[in-house]
XYZ file of C-alpha atoms in Angstrom:
675
model
C 116.673 19.482 96.214
C 115.714 17.399 99.362
C 116.058 13.658 98.793
C 112.486 13.017 99.722
C 111.387 15.205 96.751
C 113.622 13.420 94.152
C 112.446 10.696 91.874
C 114.746 8.621 89.535
C 112.401 6.873 87.131
C 112.616 4.971 83.681
C 110.052 4.587 81.001
C 110.123 1.050 79.707
C 108.042 -1.049 77.391
C 107.803 -3.225 74.190
C 108.842 -1.493 70.989
C 105.980 0.779 69.751
C 103.902 0.856 72.813
C 104.400 4.735 73.034
C 107.285 5.119 75.480
C 108.938 7.860 73.706
C 105.689 9.937 73.107
C 104.676 9.463 76.854
C 108.170 10.840 77.796
C 107.552 13.782 75.294
C 104.158 14.569 76.969
C 105.965 14.415 80.395
C 108.453 17.139 78.958
C 105.444 19.073 77.728
C 103.387 19.146 80.765
C 106.281 19.815 83.208
C 107.157 22.964 81.093
C 110.416 21.501 79.984
C 109.313 21.649 76.480
C 107.126 24.471 75.038
C 106.271 22.366 71.852
C 105.063 18.742 71.247
C 107.730 16.524 69.736
C 106.566 13.446 67.844
C 108.328 10.397 67.128
C 106.744 9.793 63.730
C 107.838 13.299 62.495
C 111.449 12.562 63.632
C 111.013 15.689 66.018
C 111.042 13.848 69.515
C 113.362 15.533 71.944
C 114.562 12.121 73.524
C 115.201 10.448 70.242
C 118.145 13.010 69.213
C 120.299 10.595 67.504
C 119.948 10.802 63.593
C 119.617 7.042 63.421
C 116.749 7.125 66.134
C 115.046 9.862 63.864
C 115.496 7.947 60.631
C 114.302 4.646 62.073
C 111.531 6.125 64.209
C 112.823 3.978 67.258
C 114.773 4.564 70.409
C 118.164 3.014 70.455
C 119.970 4.895 73.227
C 118.515 5.299 76.635
C 118.292 9.311 77.161
C 118.247 10.943 80.407
C 116.312 14.375 81.313
C 115.250 16.216 84.388
C 111.741 17.701 84.787
C 109.888 19.272 87.880
C 106.414 18.603 89.000
C 104.652 19.877 92.125
C 107.929 20.708 93.755
C 109.506 17.356 92.921
C 112.504 16.900 90.730
C 112.075 13.744 88.444
C 115.023 12.301 86.615
C 113.622 10.489 83.698
C 115.296 7.888 81.409
C 113.438 6.948 78.222
C 114.705 3.389 77.279
C 114.648 1.374 74.080
C 111.873 -1.196 73.393
C 113.741 -3.240 70.773
C 115.355 -6.375 72.196
C 118.753 -5.773 70.233
C 119.175 -2.717 72.630
C 118.085 -4.445 75.877
C 121.397 -3.686 77.645
C 120.138 -0.183 77.805
C 117.113 -1.225 79.799
C 119.295 -3.409 81.995
C 121.691 -0.691 83.068
C 119.170 2.064 83.320
C 117.000 -0.277 85.693
C 120.082 -1.093 87.676
C 120.468 2.694 88.763
C 116.833 3.635 88.899
C 114.523 3.748 91.931
C 111.097 3.257 90.009
C 109.772 2.609 86.520
C 106.632 3.487 84.412
C 105.910 0.364 82.279
C 104.024 1.556 79.203
C 101.621 -1.144 77.690
C 99.689 -0.921 74.479
C 95.998 -0.755 75.084
C 95.502 -3.165 71.970
C 98.485 -5.478 72.161
C 98.567 -5.746 76.053
C 101.583 -7.630 77.559
C 104.137 -8.220 74.722
C 107.236 -10.284 74.655
C 109.693 -7.499 75.302
C 107.675 -6.055 78.178
C 107.902 -9.585 79.859
C 111.730 -9.452 79.366
C 111.858 -5.825 80.842
C 109.636 -6.886 83.719
C 111.892 -9.713 84.675
C 114.912 -7.254 84.695
C 112.899 -4.952 86.770
C 112.123 -7.900 89.068
C 115.951 -8.813 89.282
C 116.813 -5.239 90.420
C 113.577 -5.092 92.619
C 112.501 -1.886 90.931
C 108.946 -0.732 92.045
C 106.668 -0.086 88.905
C 103.632 1.831 87.913
C 101.686 0.466 84.806
C 100.307 2.852 82.135
C 97.928 1.407 79.656
C 98.395 3.582 76.688
C 96.800 3.959 73.370
C 93.235 3.432 74.643
C 92.011 5.640 71.663
C 92.875 2.982 69.232
C 90.459 0.441 67.747
C 90.525 -2.845 69.516
C 91.861 -1.201 72.769
C 90.665 -3.110 75.708
C 91.661 -1.857 79.293
C 90.247 -4.903 81.328
C 91.773 -7.305 79.061
C 95.235 -5.652 79.515
C 94.821 -5.815 83.291
C 93.912 -9.584 82.990
C 97.115 -10.142 80.906
C 99.384 -8.429 83.438
C 98.154 -10.690 86.260
C 98.414 -13.829 83.914
C 101.568 -13.167 82.047
C 103.633 -11.294 84.631
C 102.466 -12.899 87.681
C 101.738 -9.678 89.585
C 98.757 -8.257 91.369
C 97.555 -5.172 89.275
C 95.882 -2.453 91.328
C 93.491 -0.543 89.179
C 93.477 3.197 90.126
C 91.616 4.516 87.091
C 88.762 3.321 84.812
C 88.347 4.604 81.200
C 85.335 6.833 80.116
C 84.532 6.079 76.583
C 86.347 3.646 74.249
C 88.419 3.476 71.257
C 87.700 6.689 69.124
C 85.387 7.788 71.767
C 87.838 7.557 74.672
C 87.849 11.028 76.438
C 88.516 10.574 80.200
C 89.048 8.519 83.239
C 87.454 7.727 86.569
C 89.986 8.316 89.289
C 89.142 5.717 92.038
C 91.199 7.279 94.877
C 89.310 10.565 94.518
C 86.126 9.094 93.302
C 85.822 11.690 90.585
C 86.086 12.055 86.884
C 88.721 13.535 84.720
C 87.789 14.285 81.027
C 89.698 16.105 78.135
C 88.644 17.631 74.975
C 87.867 15.250 72.277
C 90.149 16.837 69.511
C 93.180 15.618 71.580
C 94.814 19.095 71.869
C 96.629 19.793 75.231
C 94.219 21.261 77.643
C 93.691 21.055 81.459
C 91.244 18.222 82.485
C 87.833 18.992 83.601
C 87.023 17.582 87.036
C 83.502 16.235 87.594
C 81.184 13.574 88.852
C 81.460 9.980 87.899
C 79.190 9.103 84.906
C 76.055 7.409 85.862
C 76.769 4.265 83.519
C 80.123 3.850 85.336
C 78.978 4.229 88.952
C 78.543 0.551 89.729
C 81.926 -0.439 88.034
C 83.621 2.341 89.928
C 82.137 1.115 93.247
C 83.330 -2.467 92.687
C 86.812 -1.507 91.638
C 86.935 1.199 94.587
C 86.044 -1.760 97.014
C 88.974 -4.027 95.644
C 91.179 -0.847 95.774
C 90.426 -0.293 99.572
C 90.665 -3.997 100.420
C 94.217 -4.134 99.092
C 95.329 -0.922 100.725
C 94.100 -1.941 104.153
C 96.079 -5.131 104.141
C 99.279 -2.756 104.237
C 98.293 -1.239 107.606
C 97.147 -3.011 110.715
C 95.567 0.106 112.169
C 93.617 0.628 108.830
C 92.488 -2.850 108.653
C 91.147 -2.609 112.158
C 89.284 0.516 111.504
C 87.956 -1.005 108.180
C 86.462 -3.952 109.900
C 84.763 -1.670 112.179
C 83.176 0.047 109.310
C 85.524 3.142 108.982
C 86.684 3.641 105.328
C 90.065 5.192 104.684
C 90.205 8.576 103.129
C 92.110 9.657 100.068
C 95.167 10.473 101.968
C 95.492 7.235 103.783
C 94.691 5.356 100.423
C 97.510 7.141 98.785
C 100.034 6.410 101.680
C 98.900 2.657 101.662
C 99.175 2.627 97.855
C 102.725 3.918 98.203
C 103.814 1.384 100.744
C 102.364 -1.475 98.821
C 104.122 -0.326 95.589
C 107.545 0.207 97.098
C 107.238 -3.301 98.745
C 106.342 -4.835 95.417
C 103.017 -6.310 96.605
C 101.039 -4.774 93.820
C 101.339 -2.683 90.897
C 99.152 0.433 90.467
C 97.519 0.556 86.908
C 96.727 4.062 85.187
C 95.573 4.560 81.641
C 95.297 7.139 78.985
C 96.407 8.105 75.341
C 99.592 10.006 75.545
C 99.393 10.848 71.710
C 95.994 12.441 72.418
C 97.299 14.148 75.551
C 94.951 12.261 77.896
C 95.978 10.816 81.364
C 99.709 12.318 81.418
C 99.145 14.854 84.395
C 97.521 11.923 86.633
C 100.489 9.750 85.581
C 102.979 12.423 86.748
C 100.886 12.927 90.094
C 101.283 9.054 90.586
C 104.949 9.186 89.971
C 105.428 11.640 92.798
C 102.819 9.929 95.011
C 103.669 6.210 94.509
C 107.240 5.844 93.324
C 110.054 5.793 95.972
C 112.421 8.569 96.681
C 116.129 7.250 96.796
C 115.983 6.925 100.605
C 113.068 4.474 100.342
C 114.890 1.682 98.454
C 117.875 -0.245 99.340
C 121.047 -0.060 97.198
C 121.735 -3.018 95.096
C 124.985 -4.629 96.365
C 126.902 -6.093 99.274
C 126.712 -2.940 101.306
C 124.102 -1.234 103.417
C 124.421 2.040 101.867
C 122.321 5.047 103.174
C 121.910 7.938 100.637
C 123.642 10.350 103.039
C 124.973 13.392 101.180
C 127.589 13.941 103.975
C 128.928 10.400 103.877
C 131.861 9.007 101.893
C 131.429 8.831 98.018
C 129.725 5.782 96.497
C 128.730 5.990 92.715
C 128.135 3.591 89.847
C 129.047 4.240 86.314
C 126.234 2.883 84.178
C 126.884 4.230 80.613
C 129.728 5.637 78.637
C 129.224 7.725 75.491
C 131.665 9.464 73.211
C 131.106 12.616 71.179
C 133.173 15.249 69.423
C 134.106 16.664 72.787
C 135.401 13.399 74.446
C 134.095 10.754 76.632
C 130.935 11.325 78.928
C 130.287 8.875 81.788
C 126.721 8.663 83.207
C 126.832 8.050 86.988
C 124.471 7.415 89.755
C 125.282 8.847 93.188
C 124.272 6.562 96.090
C 126.184 8.376 98.854
C 128.109 11.489 99.215
C 128.758 14.449 97.157
C 130.590 15.035 93.962
C 132.169 18.427 92.752
C 133.876 19.338 89.535
C 137.529 18.852 89.989
C 137.329 16.073 92.610
C 139.759 13.116 92.373
C 137.779 9.731 92.893
C 138.881 6.090 93.455
C 137.686 3.409 90.835
C 137.308 0.587 93.257
C 136.537 -1.863 90.481
C 139.868 -1.250 88.594
C 142.054 0.055 91.373
C 142.909 3.431 89.748
C 142.282 7.011 90.459
C 140.307 9.205 88.037
C 139.628 12.934 87.915
C 136.139 14.549 87.309
C 136.696 17.551 85.134
C 133.133 18.606 84.635
C 129.764 17.688 85.912
C 126.553 17.854 83.758
C 122.741 17.492 84.408
C 121.445 15.910 81.155
C 118.452 17.182 79.160
C 118.526 14.600 76.289
C 121.338 16.023 74.105
C 121.626 19.349 76.024
C 123.870 19.577 79.040
C 123.662 21.993 81.923
C 126.905 22.301 83.872
C 126.771 21.791 87.589
C 129.279 22.568 90.269
C 128.370 19.974 92.781
C 125.681 17.234 93.061
C 124.571 15.117 95.979
C 123.284 11.554 96.755
C 120.542 10.376 94.490
C 121.546 12.349 91.661
C 121.948 10.869 88.077
C 124.663 12.910 86.189
C 127.133 12.833 83.285
C 130.793 13.562 84.012
C 133.620 14.460 81.840
C 137.172 13.552 82.355
C 137.044 9.789 83.233
C 139.819 8.072 81.193
C 139.374 4.336 82.033
C 136.074 3.859 83.590
C 133.600 1.641 82.040
C 130.067 0.464 82.528
C 129.491 -1.289 85.966
C 132.653 0.303 87.738
C 132.277 1.792 91.281
C 133.604 5.287 92.047
C 134.332 5.786 95.727
C 136.246 7.810 98.170
C 139.881 6.679 98.383
C 139.657 5.874 102.056
C 136.146 4.070 101.744
C 136.455 1.569 98.714
C 133.687 -0.606 98.160
C 132.390 -2.372 94.999
C 128.735 -2.163 94.073
C 126.816 -4.843 92.260
C 127.891 -4.905 88.629
C 125.689 -4.654 85.449
C 125.421 -8.138 83.680
C 125.497 -7.914 79.903
C 123.795 -10.673 77.963
C 125.647 -13.156 75.918
C 125.798 -12.199 72.283
C 124.229 -14.719 69.739
C 125.204 -13.284 66.431
C 128.573 -12.630 64.941
C 129.740 -10.532 62.030
C 133.299 -10.171 60.361
C 134.361 -6.499 60.121
C 137.217 -5.239 57.791
C 138.118 -1.664 56.599
C 137.709 -0.667 53.026
C 141.194 0.262 52.773
C 144.343 -0.961 54.792
C 145.053 2.596 55.825
C 141.804 2.613 57.826
C 142.875 -0.601 59.943
C 143.880 1.447 62.931
C 140.972 3.808 62.757
C 138.610 0.972 62.438
C 139.978 -0.743 65.590
C 139.858 2.523 67.652
C 136.172 3.291 66.439
C 135.257 -0.463 67.362
C 136.833 -0.212 70.856
C 134.852 3.030 71.415
C 131.512 1.287 70.407
C 132.214 -1.727 72.473
C 133.065 0.672 75.409
C 129.592 2.362 74.990
C 127.553 -0.949 74.568
C 128.871 -3.925 76.744
C 126.444 -6.224 75.076
C 128.846 -5.937 71.931
C 131.925 -8.187 72.092
C 135.087 -7.800 69.965
C 137.463 -10.648 69.267
C 140.199 -11.536 66.664
C 139.504 -14.945 65.141
C 142.920 -16.746 65.561
C 142.401 -19.019 62.503
C 141.167 -16.505 59.749
C 142.790 -13.259 61.201
C 139.394 -11.611 61.020
C 138.024 -8.980 63.445
C 134.791 -10.383 64.718
C 131.937 -8.097 66.311
C 129.450 -10.056 68.063
C 125.936 -8.770 69.327
C 122.245 -9.397 70.218
C 120.754 -8.978 66.668
C 121.147 -7.770 63.171
C 119.638 -4.341 63.935
C 122.143 -3.586 66.738
C 125.164 -4.671 64.488
C 123.871 -2.342 61.745
C 123.382 0.617 64.010
C 126.768 0.091 65.450
C 128.377 0.031 61.995
C 126.459 3.244 60.860
C 127.698 4.895 63.977
C 131.217 4.062 62.775
C 130.615 5.688 59.429
C 128.862 8.773 60.693
C 130.638 9.414 63.947
C 134.066 7.997 63.454
C 134.312 8.544 59.572
C 135.385 5.018 59.074
C 133.849 2.824 56.143
C 133.956 -0.873 56.778
C 132.792 -3.914 54.991
C 130.827 -6.666 56.735
C 130.868 -10.492 56.231
C 127.437 -12.307 56.392
C 126.156 -12.425 60.001
C 126.880 -15.798 61.513
C 125.075 -17.589 64.293
C 127.122 -17.736 67.636
C 126.873 -21.628 68.306
C 128.172 -23.522 71.380
C 129.578 -26.881 71.889
C 128.707 -29.175 74.803
C 128.572 -32.895 75.813
C 125.568 -35.356 76.404
C 127.341 -37.863 78.783
C 130.325 -38.235 81.126
C 133.708 -39.356 79.973
C 137.407 -39.715 81.083
C 140.614 -39.539 79.472
C 144.261 -39.844 80.454
C 147.118 -38.127 78.540
C 150.774 -38.266 79.069
C 152.849 -35.363 77.501
C 156.557 -36.270 77.178
C 159.233 -34.610 75.231
C 162.886 -35.047 75.454
C 164.945 -32.329 73.872
C 168.513 -31.122 74.601
C 168.658 -30.032 78.174
C 165.434 -30.351 80.468
C 162.607 -32.230 79.105
C 158.768 -31.699 79.322
C 156.810 -34.240 81.275
C 153.044 -34.072 82.485
C 150.329 -36.666 82.920
C 146.770 -35.872 83.784
C 143.480 -37.808 84.151
C 140.309 -35.625 83.510
C 136.684 -36.321 83.634
C 134.029 -34.390 81.777
C 130.284 -34.340 82.736
C 127.384 -32.408 81.267
C 125.847 -29.439 83.275
C 122.402 -27.929 82.907
C 122.036 -25.117 80.326
C 123.561 -21.821 81.299
C 126.227 -23.313 83.715
C 129.108 -22.346 81.680
C 132.462 -24.130 82.467
C 133.482 -25.500 85.867
C 136.880 -26.714 86.807
C 137.310 -28.848 90.007
C 140.601 -30.190 91.293
C 140.185 -33.655 92.964
C 143.569 -35.087 92.573
C 145.001 -36.295 95.822
C 148.456 -37.036 97.388
C 150.211 -34.444 95.139
C 150.064 -36.690 91.995
C 149.758 -33.193 90.229
C 151.515 -30.779 92.786
C 149.389 -27.656 93.631
C 151.659 -25.109 91.610
C 150.907 -27.058 88.435
C 147.021 -27.073 88.882
C 146.627 -23.549 87.447
C 148.390 -24.800 84.348
C 145.984 -27.608 84.044
C 142.968 -25.381 84.400
C 144.590 -22.908 81.764
C 144.956 -25.652 79.307
C 141.085 -26.649 79.750
C 139.955 -23.137 79.630
C 141.878 -22.022 76.494
C 140.877 -25.249 74.614
C 137.034 -24.599 75.724
C 137.392 -21.194 74.379
C 138.557 -22.294 71.029
C 136.261 -25.281 70.675
C 137.055 -28.917 69.776
C 134.464 -29.865 67.057
C 133.726 -26.835 65.087
C 135.589 -23.986 66.694
C 132.813 -22.857 68.981
C 133.105 -22.182 72.769
C 132.435 -25.225 75.108
C 129.775 -24.660 77.771
C 127.780 -26.434 80.368
C 130.657 -28.831 81.211
C 132.275 -29.659 84.630
C 135.922 -30.684 84.195
C 137.407 -32.528 87.044
C 141.140 -33.219 87.594
C 141.160 -36.823 89.080
C 144.925 -37.870 88.888
C 148.177 -37.526 87.096
C 151.842 -37.709 87.605
C 154.867 -35.390 87.476
C 158.646 -35.490 87.178
C 160.776 -33.639 89.550
C 162.853 -31.896 87.025
C 160.915 -32.074 83.643
C 157.520 -31.053 84.915
C 156.321 -27.253 84.465
C 153.032 -25.363 84.248
C 153.310 -25.279 80.392
C 153.692 -29.060 80.241
C 150.601 -29.445 82.351
C 148.671 -26.959 80.275
C 149.565 -29.021 77.014
C 148.738 -32.251 78.711
C 145.338 -30.931 79.878
C 144.421 -29.450 76.531
C 144.924 -32.793 74.906
C 143.110 -34.844 77.521
C 140.322 -32.531 77.416
C 139.903 -32.622 73.613
C 140.063 -36.520 73.967
C 137.353 -36.800 76.734
C 135.101 -34.470 74.928
C 135.355 -36.518 71.825
C 134.308 -39.654 73.848
C 131.303 -37.817 75.709
C 128.872 -37.551 72.754
C 129.655 -33.912 71.679
C 126.767 -31.723 70.689
C 126.526 -28.440 68.883
C 124.002 -25.936 70.607
C 122.239 -23.183 68.670
C 120.398 -20.192 69.877
C 116.595 -20.584 69.709
C 114.567 -17.392 69.618
C 111.317 -16.441 71.068
C 109.349 -15.047 68.040
C 105.789 -13.244 68.097
C 104.224 -12.735 64.804
C 101.319 -10.221 64.616
C 99.412 -10.828 61.525
C 95.837 -10.240 60.022
C 93.750 -13.484 60.530
C 93.589 -14.347 56.904
C 97.346 -14.885 56.820
C 97.645 -17.156 60.116
C 97.957 -20.388 57.995
C 100.618 -19.095 55.745
C 102.582 -17.575 58.552
C 102.489 -20.823 60.705
C 103.421 -22.989 57.498
C 106.458 -20.463 57.064
C 107.374 -20.900 60.767
C 107.243 -24.810 60.468
C 109.526 -24.696 57.495
C 112.089 -22.666 59.579
C 112.182 -25.599 62.078
C 109.992 -23.396 64.205
C 107.814 -24.740 67.102
C 104.484 -22.858 67.425
C 103.627 -22.401 71.250
C 100.434 -20.393 71.307
C 98.114 -18.346 69.103
C 95.838 -15.672 70.543
C 93.437 -13.106 69.017
C 94.204 -9.408 69.305
C 91.435 -7.212 68.163
C 91.242 -7.748 64.419
C 94.737 -9.710 64.238
C 96.295 -12.857 65.543
C 99.332 -13.159 67.659
C 101.505 -16.242 66.993
C 104.100 -17.324 69.507
C 106.854 -19.493 68.390
C 110.250 -20.720 69.107
C 112.655 -20.698 66.038
C 116.335 -21.235 65.612
C 118.176 -17.919 64.835
C 119.941 -19.624 62.051
C 116.552 -19.789 60.158
C 115.520 -16.094 60.873
C 117.928 -14.198 58.723
C 115.881 -12.320 56.163
C 112.624 -13.220 57.824
C 110.888 -9.793 57.561
C 111.123 -9.786 53.796
C 109.399 -13.063 53.600
C 106.869 -12.384 56.083
C 105.954 -9.151 54.370
C 105.585 -10.951 51.066
C 103.245 -13.803 52.320
C 101.099 -11.009 54.271
C 100.984 -8.132 51.572
C 103.022 -6.135 53.939
C 100.618 -6.105 56.940
C 102.322 -8.476 59.291
C 104.930 -7.670 61.775
C 107.343 -9.746 64.238
C 109.529 -9.272 67.138
C 112.142 -11.824 68.318
C 114.548 -12.068 71.311
C 116.865 -14.655 72.623
C 115.382 -17.497 74.513
C 117.516 -20.467 75.045
C 120.246 -22.731 73.492
C 119.183 -26.085 72.145
C 120.808 -29.151 70.567
C 121.287 -28.821 66.754
C 119.552 -31.797 65.056
C 122.081 -34.579 64.260
C 121.790 -34.322 60.338
C 122.479 -30.585 60.480
C 125.259 -31.145 62.792
C 126.950 -33.626 60.524
C 127.037 -30.921 57.871
C 128.692 -28.412 60.146
C 131.537 -30.607 61.746
C 133.853 -31.584 59.031
């Protein structure tokens, strides 16, 4: 497959906007599937995991390959739920383009904004697909306006809806200036091409004029011709839309109802016409890599899964070729690995391949130690591509096996699950001896433990979920500490002076050495830093990690015989503890951005409940016949929220939440937590 005819795209959206249904329709119309799979029936091809079918949501990103008009399209369907955001993150890192699905009623929802920012981070060109226009309350112009306002982008409308809500049956194509209509009953059928309905002629002319204006700005020759009164033709428009989309100057907006089989073929046409081929986009990283199939290998591992047959590693090839049986170099870990098999994935079905070239997304078997974010290269051309950042977990749960005999099997299963999902973390609590699993939310932890039971046949018991607090300081302080011990033989001597000062949120822990004149000799400075970092990891006030602090080594003294790195590590730990206690220590708690969608009659009760949870209501908007309340609420007060919300709204309200920021715990609550 020639590189120019390849598209690597992701389908991303807020939970329940219709991503998986859209992907299922893509499979159907491209001939990959001969029947329509439905999410609500548990029969969606892409949601093949039993938990996905039971819960009716996407948990794992699933890859498949389809063909449309002579082009190969590798499609990744990603989860919409915030707890599984790492799946979106790592998929966007290796994709060249994305289709962002919007709910025609709800518009821009919180998770859409989060995913949009991730796509901005990786400079991924996007198309917008406004879905569910057959639903009551669907409002296409309102969704377009929300995109401009909330996402800060220039939406470029390429289609207008014909009919609305239950009467939606087609669209006006503003590039070709003609209509496409489908049968009202929603069964899959080819679109009828016709003239633009008279009642939409004026609106179509206005939107077409805006479209032409945006496109001619991409090309000086077109602009000059346009100013002379020569309008671009459809082919010139398409070329201009493609240039502007890849450059990120605007986002083409398409529309339809995937569930009712309306608008899917034009969406596929747009993917081919406007989203980039691998050669059109630069590779994220420090190196200027051209997608040359004859160049030395450069590939990124972006996902690891385990099944009954062993480990599968998903990789994106940026340069070179890969064959079954090849030995590759893991430049991140400085080790060699052997590729035993290569697979092109179709959801849970594998098609074995002998060789693949630059631009391909494939799964490989045989890699023993490669993890998410590792770079695979040719031995004689090592380089390291930009890694995939996993978000910091905000919720902890203690895990223990039902029987003592299961301990080893449990740890083996936990390590496999953490290897698959880098946003999960595993640690042993030094004080309690408990195994702690940390993640992004209750649902993610639930799914991980269900996987342990069904896939690894280990039954475990859970402690109550705990919030992952942090410790920090409010002002600058200094402390001097002298560590001196005289035992038989050589003693221990180390003196350090440390200054601690607060840093902005999200800065982590910084260590700076400013001691002069060799007061603390250079060979002992790593010992000082180790003492500071170990103490920060264990916490000083309440056993939580210390963050957003700069620690500066100012001065100290040493003894020719009795000083050692260990002595300086112990002195630094004591000085750091002392300085923190003098610097107005604070506890930080994770605060969640919460969106509640509720019928209007329950707005007052919902807001009252948010206030009782120490929440702050930021905004309230009308959405069709419901209200959307946006608030920020401490995670500590969100456990069990769904039960309470359903009770006060007769089961009609729903909510989504995602981590927003860390904020100081109020003093009276902090006093209860720090004994």
